[in-house]
CSV table of C-alpha atoms in Angstrom, one decimal:
chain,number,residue,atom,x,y,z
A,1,UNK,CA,63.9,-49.6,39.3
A,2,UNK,CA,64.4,-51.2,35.5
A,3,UNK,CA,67.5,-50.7,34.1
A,4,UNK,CA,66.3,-47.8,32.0
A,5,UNK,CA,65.0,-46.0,34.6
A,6,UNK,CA,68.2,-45.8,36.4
A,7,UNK,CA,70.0,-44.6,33.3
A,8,UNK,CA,67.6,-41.7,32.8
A,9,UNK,CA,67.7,-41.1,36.2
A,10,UNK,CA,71.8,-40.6,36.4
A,11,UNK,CA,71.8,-39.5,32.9
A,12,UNK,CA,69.2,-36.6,33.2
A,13,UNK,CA,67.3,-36.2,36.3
A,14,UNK,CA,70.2,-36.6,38.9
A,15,UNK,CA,72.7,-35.4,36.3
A,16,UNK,CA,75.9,-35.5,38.4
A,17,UNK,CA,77.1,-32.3,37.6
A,18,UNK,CA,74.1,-30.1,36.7
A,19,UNK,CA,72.2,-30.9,39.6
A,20,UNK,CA,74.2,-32.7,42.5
A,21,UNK,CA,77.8,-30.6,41.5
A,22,UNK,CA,79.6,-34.1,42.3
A,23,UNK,CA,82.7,-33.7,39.8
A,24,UNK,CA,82.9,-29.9,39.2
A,25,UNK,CA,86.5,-29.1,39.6
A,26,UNK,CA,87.2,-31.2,36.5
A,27,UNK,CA,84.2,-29.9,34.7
A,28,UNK,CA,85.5,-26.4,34.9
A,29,UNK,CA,88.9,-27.2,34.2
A,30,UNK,CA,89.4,-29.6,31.5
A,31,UNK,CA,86.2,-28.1,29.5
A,32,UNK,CA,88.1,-25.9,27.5
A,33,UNK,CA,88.5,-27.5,24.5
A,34,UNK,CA,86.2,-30.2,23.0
A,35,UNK,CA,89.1,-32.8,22.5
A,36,UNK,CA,90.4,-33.0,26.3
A,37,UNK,CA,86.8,-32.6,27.7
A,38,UNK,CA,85.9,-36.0,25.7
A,39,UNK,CA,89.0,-37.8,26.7
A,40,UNK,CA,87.8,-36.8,30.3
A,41,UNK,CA,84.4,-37.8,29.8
A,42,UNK,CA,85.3,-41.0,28.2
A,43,UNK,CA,88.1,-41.6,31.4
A,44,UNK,CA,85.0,-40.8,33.7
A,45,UNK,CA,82.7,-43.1,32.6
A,46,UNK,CA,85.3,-46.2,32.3
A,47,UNK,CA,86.1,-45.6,36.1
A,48,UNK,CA,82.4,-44.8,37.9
A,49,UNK,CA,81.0,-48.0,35.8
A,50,UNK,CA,84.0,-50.0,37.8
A,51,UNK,CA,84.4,-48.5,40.7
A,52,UNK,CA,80.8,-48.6,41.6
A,53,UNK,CA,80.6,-52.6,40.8
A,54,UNK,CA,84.0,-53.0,42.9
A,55,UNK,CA,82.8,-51.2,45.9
A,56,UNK,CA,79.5,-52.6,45.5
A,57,UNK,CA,81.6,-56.1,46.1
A,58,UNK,CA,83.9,-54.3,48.8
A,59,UNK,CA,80.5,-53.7,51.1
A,60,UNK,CA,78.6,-56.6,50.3
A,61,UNK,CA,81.4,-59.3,50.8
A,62,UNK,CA,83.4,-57.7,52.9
A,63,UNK,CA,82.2,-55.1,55.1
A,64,UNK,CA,79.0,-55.8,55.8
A,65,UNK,CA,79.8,-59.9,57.0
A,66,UNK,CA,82.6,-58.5,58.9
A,67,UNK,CA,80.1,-56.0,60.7
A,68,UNK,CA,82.7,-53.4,59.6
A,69,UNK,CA,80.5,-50.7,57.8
A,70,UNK,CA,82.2,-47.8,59.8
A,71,UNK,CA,85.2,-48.5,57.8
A,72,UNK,CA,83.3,-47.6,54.2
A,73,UNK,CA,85.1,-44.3,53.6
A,74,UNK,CA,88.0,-45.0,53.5
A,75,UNK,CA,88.2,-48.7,52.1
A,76,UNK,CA,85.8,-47.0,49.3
A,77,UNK,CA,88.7,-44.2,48.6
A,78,UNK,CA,92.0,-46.7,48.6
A,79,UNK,CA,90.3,-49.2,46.7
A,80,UNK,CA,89.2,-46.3,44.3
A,81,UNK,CA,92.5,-45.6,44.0
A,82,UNK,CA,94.1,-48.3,43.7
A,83,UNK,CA,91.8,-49.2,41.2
A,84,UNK,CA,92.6,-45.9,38.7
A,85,UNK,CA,96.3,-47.2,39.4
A,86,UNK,CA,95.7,-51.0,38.1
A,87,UNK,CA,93.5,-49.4,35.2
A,88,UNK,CA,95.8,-46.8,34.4
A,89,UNK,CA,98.9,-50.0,34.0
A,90,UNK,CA,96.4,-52.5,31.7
A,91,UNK,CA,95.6,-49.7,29.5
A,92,UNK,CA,99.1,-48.9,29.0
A,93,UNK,CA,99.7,-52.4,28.2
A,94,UNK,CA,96.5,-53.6,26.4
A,95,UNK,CA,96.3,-50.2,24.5
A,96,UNK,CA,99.1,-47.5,23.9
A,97,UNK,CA,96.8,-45.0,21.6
A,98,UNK,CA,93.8,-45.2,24.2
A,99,UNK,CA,96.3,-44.5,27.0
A,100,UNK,CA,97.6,-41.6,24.7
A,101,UNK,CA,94.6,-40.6,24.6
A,102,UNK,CA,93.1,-40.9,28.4
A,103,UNK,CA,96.5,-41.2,30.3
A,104,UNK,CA,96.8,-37.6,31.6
A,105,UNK,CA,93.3,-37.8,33.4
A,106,UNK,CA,93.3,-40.9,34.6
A,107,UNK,CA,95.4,-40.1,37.4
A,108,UNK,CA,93.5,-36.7,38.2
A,109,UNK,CA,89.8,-39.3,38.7
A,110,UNK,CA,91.1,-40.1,42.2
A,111,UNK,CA,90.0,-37.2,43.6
A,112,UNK,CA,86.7,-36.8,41.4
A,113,UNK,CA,83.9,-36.6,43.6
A,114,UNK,CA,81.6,-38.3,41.0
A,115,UNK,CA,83.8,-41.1,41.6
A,116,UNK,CA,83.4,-41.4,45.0
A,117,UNK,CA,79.5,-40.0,44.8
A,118,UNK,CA,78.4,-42.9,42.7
A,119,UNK,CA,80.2,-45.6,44.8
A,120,UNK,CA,78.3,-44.2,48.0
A,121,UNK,CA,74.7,-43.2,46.4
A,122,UNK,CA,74.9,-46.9,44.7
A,123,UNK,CA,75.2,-48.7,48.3
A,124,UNK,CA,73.0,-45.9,49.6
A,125,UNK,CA,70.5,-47.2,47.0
A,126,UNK,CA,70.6,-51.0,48.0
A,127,UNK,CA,71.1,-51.2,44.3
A,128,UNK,CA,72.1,-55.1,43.4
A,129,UNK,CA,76.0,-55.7,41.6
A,130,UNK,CA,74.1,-55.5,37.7
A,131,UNK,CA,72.1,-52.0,38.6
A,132,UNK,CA,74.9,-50.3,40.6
A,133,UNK,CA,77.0,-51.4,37.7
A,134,UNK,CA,74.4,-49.7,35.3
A,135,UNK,CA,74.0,-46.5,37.4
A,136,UNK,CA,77.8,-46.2,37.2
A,137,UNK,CA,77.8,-46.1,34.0
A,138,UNK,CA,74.9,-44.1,33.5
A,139,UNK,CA,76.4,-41.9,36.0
A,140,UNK,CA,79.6,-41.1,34.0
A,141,UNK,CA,77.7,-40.5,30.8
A,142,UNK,CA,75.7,-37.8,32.2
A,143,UNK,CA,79.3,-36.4,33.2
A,144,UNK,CA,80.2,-37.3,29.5
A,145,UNK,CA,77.6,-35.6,27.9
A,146,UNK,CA,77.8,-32.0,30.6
A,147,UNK,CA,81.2,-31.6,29.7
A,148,UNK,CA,80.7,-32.4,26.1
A,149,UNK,CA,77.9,-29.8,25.6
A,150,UNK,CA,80.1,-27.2,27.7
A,151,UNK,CA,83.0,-27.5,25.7
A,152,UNK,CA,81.5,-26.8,22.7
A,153,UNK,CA,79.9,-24.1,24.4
A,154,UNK,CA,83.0,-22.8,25.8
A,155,UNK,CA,84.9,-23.1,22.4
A,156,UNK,CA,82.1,-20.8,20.9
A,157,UNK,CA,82.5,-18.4,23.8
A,158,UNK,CA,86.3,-17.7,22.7
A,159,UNK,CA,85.4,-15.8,20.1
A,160,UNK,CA,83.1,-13.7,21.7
A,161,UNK,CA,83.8,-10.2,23.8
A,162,UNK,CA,83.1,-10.9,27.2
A,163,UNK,CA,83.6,-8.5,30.1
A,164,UNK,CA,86.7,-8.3,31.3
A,165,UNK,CA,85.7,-9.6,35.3
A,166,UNK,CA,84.0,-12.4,34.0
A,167,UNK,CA,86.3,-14.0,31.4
A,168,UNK,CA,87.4,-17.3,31.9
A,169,UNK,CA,86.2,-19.5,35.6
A,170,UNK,CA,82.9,-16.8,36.4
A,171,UNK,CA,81.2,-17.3,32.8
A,172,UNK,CA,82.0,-21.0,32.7
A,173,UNK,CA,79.7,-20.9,35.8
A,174,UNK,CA,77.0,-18.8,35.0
A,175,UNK,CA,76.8,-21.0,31.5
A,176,UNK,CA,76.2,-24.6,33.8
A,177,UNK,CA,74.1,-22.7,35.6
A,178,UNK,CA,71.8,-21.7,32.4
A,179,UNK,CA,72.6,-25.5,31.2
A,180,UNK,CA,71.5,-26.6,34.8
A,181,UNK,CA,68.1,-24.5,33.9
A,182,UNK,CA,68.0,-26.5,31.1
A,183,UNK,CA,68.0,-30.0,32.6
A,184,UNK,CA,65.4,-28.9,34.9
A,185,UNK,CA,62.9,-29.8,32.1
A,186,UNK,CA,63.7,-33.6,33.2
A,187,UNK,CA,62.3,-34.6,36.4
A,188,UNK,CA,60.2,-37.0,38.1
A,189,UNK,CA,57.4,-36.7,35.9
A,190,UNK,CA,59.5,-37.7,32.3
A,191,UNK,CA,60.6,-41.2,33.9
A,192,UNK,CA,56.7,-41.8,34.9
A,193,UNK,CA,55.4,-40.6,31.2
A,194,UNK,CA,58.3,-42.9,29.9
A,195,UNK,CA,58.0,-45.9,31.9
A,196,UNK,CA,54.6,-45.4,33.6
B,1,UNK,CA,104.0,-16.7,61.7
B,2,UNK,CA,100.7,-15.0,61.9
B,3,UNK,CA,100.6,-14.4,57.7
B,4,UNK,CA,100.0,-18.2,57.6
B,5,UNK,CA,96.5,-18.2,59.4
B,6,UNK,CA,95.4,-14.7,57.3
B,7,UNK,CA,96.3,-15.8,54.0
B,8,UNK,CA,93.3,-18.3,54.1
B,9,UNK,CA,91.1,-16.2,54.8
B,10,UNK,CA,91.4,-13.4,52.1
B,11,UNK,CA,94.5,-13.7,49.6
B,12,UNK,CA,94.5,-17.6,49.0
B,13,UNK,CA,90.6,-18.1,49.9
B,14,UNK,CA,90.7,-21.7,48.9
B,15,UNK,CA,86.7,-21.3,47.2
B,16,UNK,CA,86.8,-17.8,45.2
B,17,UNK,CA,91.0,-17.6,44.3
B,18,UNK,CA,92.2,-20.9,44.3
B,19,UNK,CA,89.1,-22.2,43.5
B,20,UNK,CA,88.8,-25.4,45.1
B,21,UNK,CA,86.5,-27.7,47.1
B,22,UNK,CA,83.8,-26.8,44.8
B,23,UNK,CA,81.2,-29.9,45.4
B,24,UNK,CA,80.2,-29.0,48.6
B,25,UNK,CA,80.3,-25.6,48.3
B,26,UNK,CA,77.2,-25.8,45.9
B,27,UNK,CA,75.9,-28.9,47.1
B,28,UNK,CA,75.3,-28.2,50.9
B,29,UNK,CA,74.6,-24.4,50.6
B,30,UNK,CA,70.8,-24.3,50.4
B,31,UNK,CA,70.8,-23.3,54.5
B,32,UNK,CA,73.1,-21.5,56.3
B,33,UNK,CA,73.2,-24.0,58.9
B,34,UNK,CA,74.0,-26.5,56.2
B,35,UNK,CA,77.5,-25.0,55.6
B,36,UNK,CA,78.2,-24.0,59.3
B,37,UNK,CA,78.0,-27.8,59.7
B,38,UNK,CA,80.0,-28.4,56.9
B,39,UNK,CA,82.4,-25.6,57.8
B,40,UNK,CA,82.9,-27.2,61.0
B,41,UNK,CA,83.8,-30.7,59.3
B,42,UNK,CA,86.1,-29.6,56.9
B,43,UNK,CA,88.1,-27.5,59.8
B,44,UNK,CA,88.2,-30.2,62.3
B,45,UNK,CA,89.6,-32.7,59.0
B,46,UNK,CA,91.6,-29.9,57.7
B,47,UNK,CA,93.6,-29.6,60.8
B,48,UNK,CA,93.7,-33.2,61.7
B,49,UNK,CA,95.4,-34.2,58.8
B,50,UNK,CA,97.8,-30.8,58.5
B,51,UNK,CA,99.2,-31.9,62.2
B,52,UNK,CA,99.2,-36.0,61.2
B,53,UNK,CA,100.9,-35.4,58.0
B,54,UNK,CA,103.4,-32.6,59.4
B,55,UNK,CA,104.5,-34.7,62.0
B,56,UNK,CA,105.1,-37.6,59.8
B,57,UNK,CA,106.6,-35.7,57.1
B,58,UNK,CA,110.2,-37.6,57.4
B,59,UNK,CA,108.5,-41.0,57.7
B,60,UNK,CA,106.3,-41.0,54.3
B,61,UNK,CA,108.3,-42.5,51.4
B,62,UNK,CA,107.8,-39.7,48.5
B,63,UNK,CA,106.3,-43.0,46.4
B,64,UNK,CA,103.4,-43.6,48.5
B,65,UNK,CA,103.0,-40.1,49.9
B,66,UNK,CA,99.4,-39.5,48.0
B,67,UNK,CA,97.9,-43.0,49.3
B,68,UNK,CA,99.0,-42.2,52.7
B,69,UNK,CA,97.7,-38.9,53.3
B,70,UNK,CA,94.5,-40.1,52.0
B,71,UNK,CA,94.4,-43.2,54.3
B,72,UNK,CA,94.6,-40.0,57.5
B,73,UNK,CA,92.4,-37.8,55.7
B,74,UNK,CA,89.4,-40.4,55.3
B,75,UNK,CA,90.5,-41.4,59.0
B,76,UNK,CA,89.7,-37.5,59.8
B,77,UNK,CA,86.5,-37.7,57.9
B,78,UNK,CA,85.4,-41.0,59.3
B,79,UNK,CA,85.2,-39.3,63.1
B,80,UNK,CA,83.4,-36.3,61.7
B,81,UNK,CA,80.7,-38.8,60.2
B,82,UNK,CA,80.6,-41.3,63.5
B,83,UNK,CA,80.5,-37.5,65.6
B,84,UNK,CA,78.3,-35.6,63.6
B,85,UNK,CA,75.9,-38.8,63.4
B,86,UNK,CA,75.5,-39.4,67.1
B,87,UNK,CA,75.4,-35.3,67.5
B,88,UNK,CA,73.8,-33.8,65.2
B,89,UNK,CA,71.7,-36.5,63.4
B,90,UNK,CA,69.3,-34.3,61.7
B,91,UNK,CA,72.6,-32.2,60.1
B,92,UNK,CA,74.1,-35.8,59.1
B,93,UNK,CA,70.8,-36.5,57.2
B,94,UNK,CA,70.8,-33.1,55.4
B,95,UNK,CA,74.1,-33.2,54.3
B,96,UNK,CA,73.8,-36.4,53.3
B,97,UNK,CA,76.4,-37.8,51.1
B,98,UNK,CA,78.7,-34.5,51.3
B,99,UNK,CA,80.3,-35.6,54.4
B,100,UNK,CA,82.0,-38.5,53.4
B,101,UNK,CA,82.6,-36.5,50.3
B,102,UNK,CA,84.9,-34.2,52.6
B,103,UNK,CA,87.8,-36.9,51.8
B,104,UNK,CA,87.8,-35.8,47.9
B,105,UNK,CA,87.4,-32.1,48.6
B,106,UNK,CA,90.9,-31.4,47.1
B,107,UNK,CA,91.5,-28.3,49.9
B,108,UNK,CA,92.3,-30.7,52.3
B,109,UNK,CA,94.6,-32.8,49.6
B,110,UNK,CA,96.1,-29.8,48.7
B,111,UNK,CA,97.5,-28.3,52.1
B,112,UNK,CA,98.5,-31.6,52.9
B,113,UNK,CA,100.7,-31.6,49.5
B,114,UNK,CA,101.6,-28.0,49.4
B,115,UNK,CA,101.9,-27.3,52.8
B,116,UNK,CA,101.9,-29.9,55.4
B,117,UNK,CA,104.6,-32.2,54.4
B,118,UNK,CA,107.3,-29.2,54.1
B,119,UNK,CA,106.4,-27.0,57.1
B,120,UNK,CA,106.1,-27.4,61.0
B,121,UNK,CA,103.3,-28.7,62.8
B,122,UNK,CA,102.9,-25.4,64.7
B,123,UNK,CA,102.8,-23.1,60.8
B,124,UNK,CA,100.9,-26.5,59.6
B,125,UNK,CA,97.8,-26.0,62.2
B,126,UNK,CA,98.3,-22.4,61.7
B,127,UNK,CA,97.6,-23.0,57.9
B,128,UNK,CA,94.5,-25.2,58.3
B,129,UNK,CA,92.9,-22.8,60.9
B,130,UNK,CA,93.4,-19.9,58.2
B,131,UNK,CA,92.7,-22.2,55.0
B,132,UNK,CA,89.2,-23.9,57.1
B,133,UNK,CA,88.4,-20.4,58.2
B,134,UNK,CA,88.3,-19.2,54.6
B,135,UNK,CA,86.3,-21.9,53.1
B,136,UNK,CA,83.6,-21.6,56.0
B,137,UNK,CA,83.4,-18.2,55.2
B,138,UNK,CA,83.2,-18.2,51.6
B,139,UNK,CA,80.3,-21.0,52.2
B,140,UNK,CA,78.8,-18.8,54.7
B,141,UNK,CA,78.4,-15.9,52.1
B,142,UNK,CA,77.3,-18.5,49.1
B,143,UNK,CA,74.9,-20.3,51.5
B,144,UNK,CA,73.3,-16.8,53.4
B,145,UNK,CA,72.5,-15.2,49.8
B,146,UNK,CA,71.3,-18.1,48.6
B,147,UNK,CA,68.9,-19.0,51.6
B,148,UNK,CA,67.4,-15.4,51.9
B,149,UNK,CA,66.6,-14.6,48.7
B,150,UNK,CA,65.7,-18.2,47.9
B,151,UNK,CA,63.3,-19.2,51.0
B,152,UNK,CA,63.6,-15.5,52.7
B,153,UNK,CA,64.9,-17.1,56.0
B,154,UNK,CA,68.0,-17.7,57.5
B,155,UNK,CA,68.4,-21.2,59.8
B,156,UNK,CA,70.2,-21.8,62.4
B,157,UNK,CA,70.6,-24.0,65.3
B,158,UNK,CA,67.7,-23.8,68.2
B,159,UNK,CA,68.4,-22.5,71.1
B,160,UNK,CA,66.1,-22.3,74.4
B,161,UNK,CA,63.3,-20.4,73.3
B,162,UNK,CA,64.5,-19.2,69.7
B,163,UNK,CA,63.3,-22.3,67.2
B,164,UNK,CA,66.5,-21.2,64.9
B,165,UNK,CA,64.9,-20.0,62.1
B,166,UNK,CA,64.9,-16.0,61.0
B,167,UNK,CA,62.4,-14.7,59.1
B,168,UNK,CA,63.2,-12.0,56.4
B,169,UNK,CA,60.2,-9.8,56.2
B,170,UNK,CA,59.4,-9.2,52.6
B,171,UNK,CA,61.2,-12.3,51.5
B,172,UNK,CA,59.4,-14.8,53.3
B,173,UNK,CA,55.9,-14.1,51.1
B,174,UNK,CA,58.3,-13.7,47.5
B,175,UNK,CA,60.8,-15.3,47.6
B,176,UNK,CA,63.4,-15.7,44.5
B,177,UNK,CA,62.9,-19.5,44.2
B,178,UNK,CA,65.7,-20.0,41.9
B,179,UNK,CA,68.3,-18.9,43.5
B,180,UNK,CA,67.1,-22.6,45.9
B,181,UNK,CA,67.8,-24.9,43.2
B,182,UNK,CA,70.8,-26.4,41.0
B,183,UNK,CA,71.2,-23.6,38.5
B,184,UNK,CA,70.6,-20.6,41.3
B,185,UNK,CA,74.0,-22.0,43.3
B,186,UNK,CA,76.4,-21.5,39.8
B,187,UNK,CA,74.7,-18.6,39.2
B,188,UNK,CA,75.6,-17.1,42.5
B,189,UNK,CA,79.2,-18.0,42.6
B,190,UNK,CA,79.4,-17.3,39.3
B,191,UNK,CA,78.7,-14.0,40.0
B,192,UNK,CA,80.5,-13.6,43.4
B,193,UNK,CA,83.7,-14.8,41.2
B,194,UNK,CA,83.4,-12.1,38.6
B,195,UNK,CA,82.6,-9.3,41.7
B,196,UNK,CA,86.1,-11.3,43.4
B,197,UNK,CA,88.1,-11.1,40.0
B,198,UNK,CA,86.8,-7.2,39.6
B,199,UNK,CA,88.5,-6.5,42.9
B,200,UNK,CA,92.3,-8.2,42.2
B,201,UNK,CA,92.9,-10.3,38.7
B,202,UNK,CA,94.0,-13.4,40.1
B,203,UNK,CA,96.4,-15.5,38.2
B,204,UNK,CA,94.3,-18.7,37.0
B,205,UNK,CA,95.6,-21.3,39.4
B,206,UNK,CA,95.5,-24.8,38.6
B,207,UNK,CA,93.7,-27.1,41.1
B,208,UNK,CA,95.1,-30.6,42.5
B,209,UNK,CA,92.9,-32.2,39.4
B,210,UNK,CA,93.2,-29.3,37.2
């Protein structure tokens, strides 16, 4: 699949959060204000893009010569880890207002399951280094733009009189799942109209 | 003794009041026998790790604590895929990428953390039983309104003569076909949470990666 292709696919078709719920807990809970959901988004993207060229590396150099593809969990979770720990330190370093800025969430991404989802559907996808790279990225965008559109959403929704059993976690819900309605109107059939 | 099994399964449900483990909740409840299987996973890991990390509660350096319970959780979750693939291969396939999603589901993370690694292994299995019991539940409900109003059935596994799959009559023939896909699953639990929160206003609680 060309490189477009895979970033409409992750973008908008297989939208990680609208349609395969991989990263939810941090969708509903940082998407409160428009600010924190961005910084989130932004953290996102910076860690699927690497993580899913790092464990593409991690299975093709390492597990798979070895014979040792059993082991793919959880190599795939420490080295995720460890790798929001070194990328968590060189930001510090490299760039105090960007860690200012992304710091607090980094350390909450270990335990995203886009994270993890992406790493796993990329080697799932016999994608090569360049395209799992790509649907990394393209993967943390889509998470970008979800949370964006639902914060601003959400921000709206403050000043508005909701009933009292469905304030706050129930109507954050029932909004991505009229969002998730939405994105239904991408499927299959845009990528072959787009790309033929 | 016995308050730590129950409080899993009603008080501190870990989907609908502490609201947590979310992914495959909504990911893997098109079928009922979708989430059984999953149910069954996140038990069997759940109680695996709550005994491990118990028992080597006085061994794990504070530092490294995170690292190392996630090193026995994906240990956990690495039998459940090598079982459930050799066991149940058609369930492996329609889970699909959920299962080795169990090591990120953040209930397991989070007994381990607020649990585990300050109680006994005896309370600490106690825990996990109540805690698994209340997320297979919870998935049970989410999964069996989804499947019957969505596809009018409700699967489960074959056995002798019975092919596993019960019809509703009056479903079957028009069915609510939303309700199947992305948008229909945060609906539903959307709504099941407001329905919860009508019955007792739970605090908001924050989540490992709240």
């Amino acid at each position: 699949m060309s490189y477009v292709g895979i970033i409409i696919t992750f973008v908008f078709i297989n939208n990680f959060i609208l349609t395969q719920f991989l990263g939810l807990c941090p969708f509903i809970g940082v998407s409160k204000n428009v600010e924190s959901a961005v910084g989130m988004g932004f953290a996102v993207t910076f860690v699927t893009s690497l993580a899913s060229l790092v464990t593409w590396m991690i299975q093709h150099f390492i597990l798979v010569p070895l014979g040792l593809e059993f082991l793919q969990t959880i190599s795939f979770i420490l080295v995720i880890a460890a790798l929001v720990q070194l990328v968590e330190m060189v930001i510090q370093k490299i760039s105090p207002p960007l860690y200012k800025a992304l710091g607090i969430y980094l350390p909450l991404i270990t335990t995203n399951c886009a994270v993890l989802g992406i790493a796993l559907i990329a080697v799932r996808s016999n994608y090569d280094p360049l395209e799992s790279f790509v649907a990394g990225l393209a993967a943390g965008l889509g998470f970008l733009l979800a949370i964006f559109l639902m914060s601003n959403i959400r921000e709206k929704l403050d000043g508005e009189w909701i009933p009292g059993p469905f304030r706050g976690v129930p109507i954050a819900f029932i909004t991505a799942g009229l969002m998730a309605l939405g994105f239904m109107a991408f499927d299959r059939a845009l990528l072959n109209n787009l790309l033929g | 003794m016995i308050k730590e099994f129950t409080k899993g399964i009603i008080k501190e449900n870990p989907i609908f009041v502490i609201m947590l483990g979310l992914c495959p909740t909504l990911g893997v409840s098109t079928q009922v026998i979708n989430s059984l299987g999953m149910g069954a996973g996140v038990i069997f890991v759940l109680t695996g790790s709550n005994i491990f990390i118990s028992l080597l509660k006085n061994f794990i350096p504070e530092n490294v604590r995170i690292p190392a319970y996630v090193v026995v959780i994906a240990s956990f979750v690495t039998i459940v895929q090598m079982v459930m693939q050799a066991a149940a291969p058609s369930l492996y396939d329609s889970l699909g990428v959920y299962v080795p999603l169990i090591v990120v589901n953040c209930i397991i993370l989070g007994r381990a953390e607020a649990f585990a690694n300050k109680n006994t292994v005896l309370a600490s299995i106690l825990d996990a039983l109540g805690m698994g019991l209340g997320f297979t539940l919870s998935l049970l409900l989410v999964s069996l309104i989804r499947e019957v109003l969505a596809a009018g059935t409700i699967t489960l596994f074959p056995m002798g003569g019975f092919d596993g799959v019960i019809e509703v009559p009056g479903l079957v023939n028009a069915p609510v076909r939303i309700i199947g896909l992305a948008s229909g699953a945060l609906l539903v639990v959307g709504y099941l949470k407001a329905l919860i929160d009508l019955k007792q206003k739970s605090p908001e609680k924050a989540g490992c990666h709240l």
